[in-house]
Amino acid sequence: MDRLIVRLEDIERAQKCLEGVIQKTEMSCSLSASKKLDTDVFFKFENLQRTGSFKIRGAYNKIFNLTEVEKRRGVVASSAGNHAQGVAFSASQAKVKSTIVMPVNAPLAKVNATKSYGGNVILHGEIYDEAQAKAFELAEKEGFVFVHPFQDPLVIAGQGTIGLEIMQA
C-alpha cells in the first residue's frame, strides 16, 4: 500500500485478518433520530467489541502485518483511550511489547483497561499532542514502531472493515 491509498482489496485482506478476533456488530435503525433528521439513521454497535470500540480493527490489522523484525522491536502509540486499548490488546495477542503514552488526564478507566490488556502505560502531557510527541520520541529512542491512530494505510484498512460489514448486511 502506498502512502495513505487504501484499496478495496486492502480492506478485504484486513477483514480476513480480523476473522475470529472481532465481532461483526449489529446495526439498528434509530426511529427517533431518523424522524428528527428526516432520513434513516442507523447505529452500529462497535461498543460491543472486546475493547469497547472500533479502534481494535485498525490496531490489530497494523500489528499483525508488522514484519518479525518490527514485532521484536515493539510498538508505541499515543491515545487518550480507545486506540490505546486496541493497540495494547492487539499487541498482547501478537506477543509484541506495547508502550502507550496517554495524557495525564486520560480517564482512569481507560488507563486501567489499557494496562489490563498488557500495555505499558506512560502518562505524559496535559493534552494529546504532548503525549504523541513523547510517543514519537520513544519510537526514535527505543526503536519502537509507532502505531498511528488513523494516518496509516493498515489502520485505515482495518477500520474500513466496518464499511464492508455494512455493505454485506
XYZ file of C-alpha atoms in Angstrom:
169
model
C 0.000 0.000 0.000
C 1.381 3.388 -0.995
C 1.111 6.381 1.307
C -2.489 6.627 2.503
C -4.018 4.938 -0.509
C -6.292 2.145 0.648
C -7.975 -0.099 -1.878
C -10.959 -2.399 -1.506
C -8.639 -5.418 -1.636
C -6.672 -3.975 1.314
C -9.878 -3.785 3.342
C -10.893 -7.306 2.284
C -7.444 -8.571 3.357
C -7.909 -6.800 6.712
C -11.316 -8.438 7.106
C -9.665 -11.859 6.734
C -7.004 -10.866 9.284
C -9.724 -9.898 11.776
C -11.767 -13.113 11.437
C -12.236 -14.682 14.848
C -10.839 -11.595 16.592
C -13.579 -9.009 16.300
C -17.331 -9.323 16.371
C -19.416 -8.489 13.340
C -21.538 -5.994 15.179
C -25.235 -5.472 14.688
C -26.860 -2.345 13.303
C -30.141 -0.859 14.372
C -32.268 1.889 12.898
C -32.946 4.670 15.369
C -36.552 5.664 14.930
C -36.216 8.872 16.930
C -33.027 10.051 15.172
C -34.458 9.062 11.789
C -37.611 11.042 12.453
C -35.705 14.069 13.736
C -33.359 14.137 10.729
C -35.956 13.010 8.192
C -33.736 10.205 6.926
C -32.859 6.685 8.025
C -30.210 6.749 10.770
C -28.519 3.506 11.774
C -26.232 2.784 14.691
C -23.527 0.102 14.504
C -22.754 -1.276 17.936
C -18.952 -1.160 17.921
C -19.080 -0.574 21.664
C -19.612 -4.349 21.892
C -16.092 -5.097 20.666
C -13.701 -6.585 23.256
C -12.013 -3.241 23.797
C -15.233 -1.237 23.639
C -14.683 0.487 20.285
C -13.921 0.064 16.599
C -10.278 1.025 17.183
C -9.319 -2.620 17.731
C -9.875 -3.225 13.995
C -7.112 -0.932 12.759
C -4.666 -1.635 15.576
C -4.962 -5.387 15.127
C -4.550 -5.220 11.348
C -1.470 -2.988 11.690
C 0.258 -5.063 14.362
C -0.398 -8.412 12.704
C 1.057 -7.102 9.451
C 4.333 -5.997 11.011
C 7.453 -7.883 9.985
C 9.025 -10.223 12.524
C 11.841 -7.697 12.993
C 9.319 -4.930 13.705
C 7.407 -7.151 16.132
C 10.612 -7.803 18.084
C 11.197 -4.028 18.339
C 7.798 -3.498 19.963
C 5.183 -0.854 19.327
C 4.337 2.533 20.770
C 1.156 4.550 20.430
C -0.402 7.691 21.812
C -4.038 7.839 22.808
C -6.464 9.088 25.401
C -8.236 5.733 25.470
C -9.826 3.734 22.665
C -6.774 3.425 20.396
C -4.671 2.675 23.472
C -6.836 -0.295 24.351
C -6.896 -1.542 20.751
C -3.110 -1.402 20.481
C -2.486 -2.991 23.892
C -4.925 -5.842 23.228
C -3.673 -6.455 19.689
C -0.026 -6.374 20.725
C -0.648 -8.850 23.530
C -2.364 -11.201 21.057
C 0.702 -10.976 18.793
C 3.091 -11.324 21.760
C 4.517 -7.889 20.980
C 5.617 -5.440 23.667
C 3.445 -2.309 23.676
C 4.012 1.081 25.227
C 1.120 3.513 25.241
C 1.585 7.191 26.046
C -1.588 8.737 27.415
C -2.215 12.288 28.617
C -2.130 12.613 32.395
C -5.828 13.465 32.413
C -6.875 10.374 30.424
C -9.883 8.656 32.029
C -8.708 6.275 34.749
C -10.995 3.534 33.408
C -9.258 3.747 30.013
C -5.790 3.762 31.603
C -6.641 0.698 33.695
C -8.216 -1.107 30.754
C -5.108 -0.448 28.645
C -2.913 -1.877 31.397
C -5.210 -4.896 31.738
C -4.668 -5.659 28.043
C -0.912 -5.745 28.644
C 0.105 -2.236 27.638
C 2.923 -0.440 29.423
C 1.220 2.909 30.090
C 3.186 6.127 30.386
C 1.201 9.183 31.472
C 2.682 12.278 29.872
C 1.444 15.727 28.944
C -1.726 17.646 29.564
C -3.043 17.225 26.023
C -2.926 14.563 23.334
C -0.304 16.398 21.241
C 2.156 16.264 24.142
C 1.522 12.537 24.600
C 2.020 11.984 20.879
C 5.306 13.916 20.901
C 6.527 11.673 23.737
C 5.468 8.562 21.787
C 7.408 9.806 18.722
C 10.412 10.424 20.982
C 10.190 6.865 22.356
C 9.857 5.427 18.855
C 13.053 7.218 17.864
C 14.978 6.496 21.070
C 13.875 2.887 21.662
C 13.258 1.804 18.077
C 9.569 1.073 18.645
C 7.173 1.021 15.698
C 4.690 3.886 16.046
C 1.079 2.769 15.562
C -0.755 5.858 14.391
C -4.438 6.058 15.365
C -5.563 6.935 11.829
C -2.792 8.044 9.439
C -1.680 4.591 8.403
C -2.989 2.533 5.482
C -3.140 -0.688 7.520
C -5.057 1.055 10.303
C -7.403 2.619 7.774
C -7.980 -0.753 6.085
C -8.807 -2.309 9.463
C -11.270 0.454 10.300
C -12.702 0.132 6.792
C -13.922 -3.371 7.574
C -16.882 -1.661 9.251
C -17.950 -0.453 5.813
C -17.692 -3.961 4.389
C -19.897 -5.254 7.187
C -22.461 -2.557 6.442
C -22.421 -3.427 2.734
C -22.707 -7.149 3.490
C -25.628 -6.697 5.898
